CSV table of C-alpha atoms in Angstrom, one decimal:
chain,number,residue,atom,x,y,z
A,1,MET,CA,-14.1,54.2,19.5
A,2,SER,CA,-12.2,50.8,21.1
A,3,LEU,CA,-11.3,47.5,19.3
A,4,LEU,CA,-12.4,44.3,20.3
A,5,ALA,CA,-9.8,42.2,21.6
A,6,PRO,CA,-10.1,39.2,19.3
A,7,ALA,CA,-11.6,35.9,21.2
A,8,ARG,CA,-9.7,33.1,23.0
A,9,LEU,CA,-9.3,30.0,20.9
A,10,ARG,CA,-10.6,27.4,23.4
A,11,ALA,CA,-8.5,24.7,22.3
A,12,VAL,CA,-8.6,20.5,23.5
A,13,VAL,CA,-5.5,18.4,23.4
A,14,VAL,CA,-5.7,14.3,23.2
A,15,ASP,CA,-2.8,12.2,23.5
A,16,ASP,CA,-1.8,9.5,24.8
A,17,GLU,CA,1.6,10.2,25.8
A,18,ALA,CA,2.1,12.3,28.6
A,19,MET,CA,5.3,14.1,27.2
A,20,SER,CA,3.7,15.0,24.8
A,21,ARG,CA,0.4,16.1,25.5
A,22,ALA,CA,2.3,18.9,27.8
A,23,ARG,CA,5.2,19.9,25.4
A,24,LEU,CA,1.7,20.9,23.3
A,25,CYS,CA,-0.1,22.4,25.5
A,26,ARG,CA,2.8,24.4,27.1
A,27,LEU,CA,3.4,26.2,23.4
A,28,LEU,CA,0.0,26.8,23.3
A,29,GLY,CA,0.1,28.4,26.7
A,30,LEU,CA,2.6,30.6,25.2
A,31,GLU,CA,-0.1,32.0,22.4
A,32,ALA,CA,-2.4,35.1,23.8
A,33,ASP,CA,-5.3,34.1,21.9
A,34,VAL,CA,-5.6,30.3,23.5
A,35,GLU,CA,-6.9,28.5,26.2
A,36,VAL,CA,-6.8,25.0,27.1
A,37,ILE,CA,-10.1,23.8,28.4
A,38,ALA,CA,-9.3,20.1,28.1
A,39,GLU,CA,-6.8,17.3,27.8
A,40,CYS,CA,-7.7,14.5,26.8
A,41,ALA,CA,-5.2,10.3,27.3
A,42,ASP,CA,-8.2,8.5,25.3
A,43,GLY,CA,-10.8,8.2,22.6
A,44,ASP,CA,-13.9,8.1,25.0
A,45,SER,CA,-12.8,10.9,27.7
A,46,ALA,CA,-12.0,13.3,24.1
A,47,VAL,CA,-15.9,12.3,22.7
A,48,ALA,CA,-17.1,13.3,26.0
A,49,ALA,CA,-15.3,16.7,27.0
A,50,LEU,CA,-15.8,17.6,23.5
A,51,ARG,CA,-19.0,16.7,23.7
A,52,ARG,CA,-19.7,19.1,27.2
A,53,LEU,CA,-17.3,21.9,26.4
A,54,PRO,CA,-17.4,25.1,23.2
A,55,ALA,CA,-13.7,24.2,21.7
A,56,ASP,CA,-13.3,25.8,19.0
A,57,VAL,CA,-10.3,23.4,18.1
A,58,VAL,CA,-9.1,19.5,19.4
A,59,PHE,CA,-5.7,18.9,18.6
A,60,LEU,CA,-7.0,15.5,18.2
A,61,ASP,CA,-3.5,12.0,17.9
A,62,ILE,CA,-4.9,9.1,15.8
A,63,ARG,CA,-3.6,5.9,17.9
A,64,LEU,CA,-5.8,6.6,20.9
A,65,PRO,CA,-6.7,3.8,23.4
A,66,ASP,CA,-9.8,1.9,23.1
A,67,LEU,CA,-11.5,4.7,20.4
A,68,ASN,CA,-8.7,7.0,17.5
A,69,GLY,CA,-8.5,9.8,16.4
A,70,PHE,CA,-11.1,9.0,13.6
A,71,GLY,CA,-12.9,7.4,16.1
A,72,VAL,CA,-13.7,10.1,18.0
A,73,LEU,CA,-15.2,12.5,15.4
A,74,GLN,CA,-17.6,9.9,13.8
A,75,ALA,CA,-18.8,9.4,17.8
A,76,LEU,CA,-19.6,13.4,17.9
A,77,PRO,CA,-22.8,15.3,16.1
A,78,ALA,CA,-22.5,17.4,13.4
A,79,ALA,CA,-22.9,20.7,15.4
A,80,ARG,CA,-20.2,19.5,18.1
A,81,ARG,CA,-17.2,18.8,16.5
A,82,PRO,CA,-14.6,21.7,16.0
A,83,GLN,CA,-11.9,22.7,13.9
A,84,VAL,CA,-9.5,19.8,13.8
A,85,VAL,CA,-5.6,20.0,13.9
A,86,PHE,CA,-4.8,15.4,13.7
A,87,VAL,CA,-1.3,15.6,15.9
A,88,THR,CA,1.0,12.2,15.2
A,89,ALA,CA,3.7,9.7,14.9
A,90,HIS,CA,2.6,8.5,11.5
A,91,ALA,CA,2.3,10.2,8.3
A,92,GLU,CA,-0.2,7.4,7.1
A,93,HIS,CA,-3.0,9.0,8.1
A,94,ALA,CA,-2.2,12.2,6.2
A,95,LEU,CA,-4.6,12.0,3.2
A,96,ARG,CA,-7.7,10.4,5.6
A,97,ALA,CA,-7.4,13.6,7.8
A,98,PHE,CA,-7.9,15.7,4.7
A,99,ASP,CA,-10.6,14.3,4.1
A,100,ALA,CA,-12.6,13.8,7.7
A,101,ASP,CA,-11.7,18.3,6.7
A,102,ALA,CA,-8.5,18.5,9.3
A,103,VAL,CA,-6.8,22.3,9.0
A,104,ASP,CA,-4.0,20.6,9.2
A,105,TYR,CA,-1.5,17.7,10.3
A,106,LEU,CA,0.8,17.5,12.7
A,107,LEU,CA,3.9,15.2,12.3
A,108,LYS,CA,6.0,14.4,14.8
A,109,PRO,CA,8.5,16.0,16.1
A,110,TYR,CA,7.4,19.3,15.3
A,111,SER,CA,8.7,22.5,16.4
A,112,ALA,CA,7.1,25.3,17.2
A,113,GLU,CA,7.5,27.5,14.5
A,114,ARG,CA,5.4,24.5,12.8
A,115,LEU,CA,2.4,24.2,15.1
A,116,GLY,CA,2.3,28.2,15.4
A,117,ALA,CA,1.7,26.9,11.1
A,118,ALA,CA,-0.9,25.4,12.5
A,119,LEU,CA,-2.3,28.2,14.9
A,120,ALA,CA,-2.6,30.5,11.4
A,121,ARG,CA,-4.4,27.9,9.5
A,122,VAL,CA,-6.6,27.5,12.6
A,123,ARG,CA,-7.2,31.1,12.8
A,124,ARG,CA,-7.9,31.9,9.0
A,125,ALA,CA,-10.2,29.4,8.7
A,126,ARG,CA,-12.4,30.3,11.4
A,127,ALA,CA,-12.3,33.7,9.9
A,128,GLY,CA,-13.3,32.5,7.6
A,129,HIS,CA,-10.9,33.7,5.3
A,130,THR,CA,-9.6,29.6,4.3
A,131,PRO,CA,-11.3,26.9,2.9
A,132,ARG,CA,-9.9,23.8,4.5
A,133,PRO,CA,-8.2,21.6,2.6
A,134,SER,CA,-9.0,18.2,1.3
A,135,SER,CA,-6.7,15.4,-1.0
A,136,ALA,CA,-10.1,14.3,-2.7
A,137,GLY,CA,-9.6,16.4,-6.2
A,138,ALA,CA,-12.1,16.0,-8.2
A,139,ALA,CA,-14.1,13.0,-7.9
A,140,GLY,CA,-16.9,13.0,-10.6
A,141,GLU,CA,-20.3,13.9,-8.9
A,142,GLY,CA,-19.0,13.6,-5.8
A,143,ALA,CA,-17.6,10.1,-5.8
A,144,ARG,CA,-14.5,8.6,-4.5
A,145,GLU,CA,-12.0,7.4,-6.2
A,146,ALA,CA,-11.3,3.4,-4.8
A,147,TYR,CA,-7.7,4.8,-4.9
A,148,PRO,CA,-5.5,7.5,-3.4
A,149,GLN,CA,-4.1,9.9,-6.1
A,150,ARG,CA,-1.7,10.9,-3.5
A,151,LEU,CA,0.5,9.3,-1.1
A,152,ALA,CA,1.8,11.7,2.1
A,153,VAL,CA,5.3,11.1,2.6
A,154,PRO,CA,7.3,12.5,5.2
A,155,ILE,CA,10.5,15.1,4.3
A,156,GLY,CA,11.8,16.0,7.7
A,157,ALA,CA,9.0,17.3,9.3
A,158,ARG,CA,7.0,18.3,6.6
A,159,LEU,CA,5.0,16.0,4.1
A,160,ARG,CA,4.7,16.0,0.8
A,161,LEU,CA,2.1,14.9,-1.2
A,162,LEU,CA,3.0,13.1,-3.6
A,163,PRO,CA,0.6,12.2,-6.9
A,164,VAL,CA,0.8,8.3,-7.2
A,165,GLU,CA,1.2,9.1,-11.5
A,166,GLU,CA,5.3,9.4,-10.7
A,167,ILE,CA,6.4,6.3,-8.8
A,168,GLU,CA,7.9,4.2,-10.7
A,169,SER,CA,8.7,1.9,-9.0
A,170,VAL,CA,8.6,0.8,-4.6
A,171,ILE,CA,10.7,-1.8,-3.2
A,172,ALA,CA,10.6,-3.1,0.6
A,173,GLN,CA,13.2,-2.3,2.7
A,174,SER,CA,12.8,-3.9,5.9
A,175,ASN,CA,10.0,-2.9,7.9
A,176,TYR,CA,9.5,0.0,5.4
A,177,VAL,CA,8.8,0.3,1.5
A,178,GLU,CA,10.7,2.7,-0.2
A,179,LEU,CA,9.3,5.0,-2.9
A,180,HIS,CA,11.1,5.7,-6.6
A,181,ALA,CA,9.7,9.8,-7.9
A,182,GLY,CA,11.4,11.1,-10.5
A,183,GLY,CA,14.6,10.8,-9.4
A,184,GLN,CA,14.2,10.5,-5.9
A,185,ALA,CA,13.4,8.1,-4.2
A,186,TYR,CA,10.9,8.6,-0.1
A,187,LEU,CA,10.8,6.7,2.6
A,188,LEU,CA,7.7,5.1,3.7
A,189,ARG,CA,6.4,2.9,7.5
A,190,GLU,CA,4.2,0.8,5.6
A,191,THR,CA,4.2,-3.0,4.6
A,192,LEU,CA,4.8,-3.9,1.2
A,193,ASN,CA,0.5,-5.1,1.2
A,194,GLY,CA,0.2,-2.7,2.8
A,195,ILE,CA,1.0,-0.1,-0.3
A,196,GLU,CA,0.2,-3.1,-2.4
A,197,ALA,CA,-3.3,-2.8,-0.9
A,198,ARG,CA,-3.5,0.7,-2.1
A,199,LEU,CA,-2.3,1.1,-5.1
A,200,ASP,CA,-4.2,0.2,-8.7
A,201,PRO,CA,-4.0,-3.0,-9.5
A,202,SER,CA,-4.9,-1.5,-13.7
A,203,ARG,CA,-1.0,0.8,-13.2
A,204,PHE,CA,0.8,-2.0,-10.9
A,205,VAL,CA,1.7,-5.3,-11.0
A,206,ARG,CA,3.8,-6.6,-8.1
A,207,ILE,CA,7.2,-9.0,-9.5
A,208,HIS,CA,8.3,-10.3,-6.6
A,209,ARG,CA,7.2,-10.7,-2.9
A,210,SER,CA,10.2,-7.3,-2.6
A,211,ARG,CA,8.9,-5.0,-5.7
A,212,ILE,CA,6.5,-3.3,-7.2
A,213,VAL,CA,6.5,-1.6,-9.8
A,214,GLN,CA,4.1,1.1,-12.0
A,215,LEU,CA,3.2,-0.6,-15.5
A,216,GLN,CA,4.0,2.7,-17.2
A,217,ALA,CA,7.3,2.9,-16.3
A,218,VAL,CA,7.8,-0.1,-17.6
A,219,ARG,CA,10.6,0.5,-20.6
A,220,ASP,CA,11.6,-2.8,-21.5
A,221,ILE,CA,11.3,-7.1,-20.2
A,222,GLU,CA,14.2,-9.5,-20.9
A,223,GLN,CA,12.6,-13.1,-20.2
A,224,LEU,CA,15.6,-15.0,-17.9
A,225,ASP,CA,15.5,-19.1,-17.0
A,226,GLY,CA,13.5,-20.4,-14.7
A,227,GLY,CA,10.2,-18.1,-15.8
A,228,ARG,CA,11.8,-15.2,-14.4
A,229,TYR,CA,12.1,-11.7,-16.0
A,230,LEU,CA,14.3,-8.9,-15.8
A,231,LEU,CA,12.5,-5.5,-16.0
A,232,ARG,CA,14.3,-2.2,-16.6
A,233,LEU,CA,12.5,1.4,-16.1
A,234,VAL,CA,12.4,4.5,-17.8
A,235,ASN,CA,14.0,5.8,-14.4
A,236,GLY,CA,16.6,3.6,-15.3
A,237,GLN,CA,16.0,1.0,-12.5
A,238,ARG,CA,16.7,-2.9,-13.3
A,239,LEU,CA,14.3,-5.2,-11.8
A,240,GLY,CA,14.4,-8.9,-11.4
A,241,SER,CA,10.8,-10.5,-11.3
A,242,GLY,CA,10.5,-13.7,-8.9
A,243,ALA,CA,9.3,-16.4,-10.8
A,244,SER,CA,6.3,-17.2,-8.9
A,245,TYR,CA,4.8,-13.8,-10.6
A,246,ARG,CA,5.8,-14.7,-14.3
A,247,GLU,CA,1.7,-14.8,-14.7
A,248,ARG,CA,1.1,-11.7,-12.9
A,249,ILE,CA,3.3,-10.2,-14.5
A,250,ARG,CA,2.8,-11.1,-18.2
A,251,GLU,CA,-1.5,-10.7,-18.3
A,252,ALA,CA,-0.1,-7.2,-16.5
A,253,MET,CA,2.5,-6.5,-19.7
A,254,GLY,CA,0.2,-8.5,-22.2
A,255,LEU,CA,2.5,-11.0,-23.1
A,256,GLY,CA,0.2,-13.4,-24.2
């Protein structure tokens, strides 16, 4: 009795950067069971190709001309959506990607070994052996929580899904924010306004134009001159507040 060879994975590669697209296609071409059936440089052409071709997996960039990666998926009927591996230089979209049932999330620059791990997940998911990951967790009666419970932070070529409850403070650093959690500091390419909008205001308070703290992480608070405060955190940080944030801090801390 002869053994049947495993079915080939028909892949579509979507990336607006020609060099990135060429490298990914080259690496996929080294896999005996992968066939790249289309390359696309923008969202509209990706939608057209995925509607026309019987793809098993799409390697999809997020920031694309005309239509981003999430828009590409939304434009496809459910029956025409292949498995999705997002490939991007931007870590901040990881949780949304997994909410969209992504099989994996490759952060550029990635290694051939990391791509191989993503392909292994695609193969397992195709065989029905592994459920697709989800960032949502258990939400009562399927309701999505208003604020994310985890943030994706890059650590080298990997992403760590950092529980928001572990974040003690957020400090602005030029075009980045520095998340302090469990004795570690993580850099995330995000503005302080952007990260503030993603944090539950019942748990976090902005105390300065460049600082946010988690209320439960505050050990004690000292009033200074000029309507300012000095906050001492459980991790040893000492953070001064801005005078214009006085009322916000008093309300959040229950200072009356």
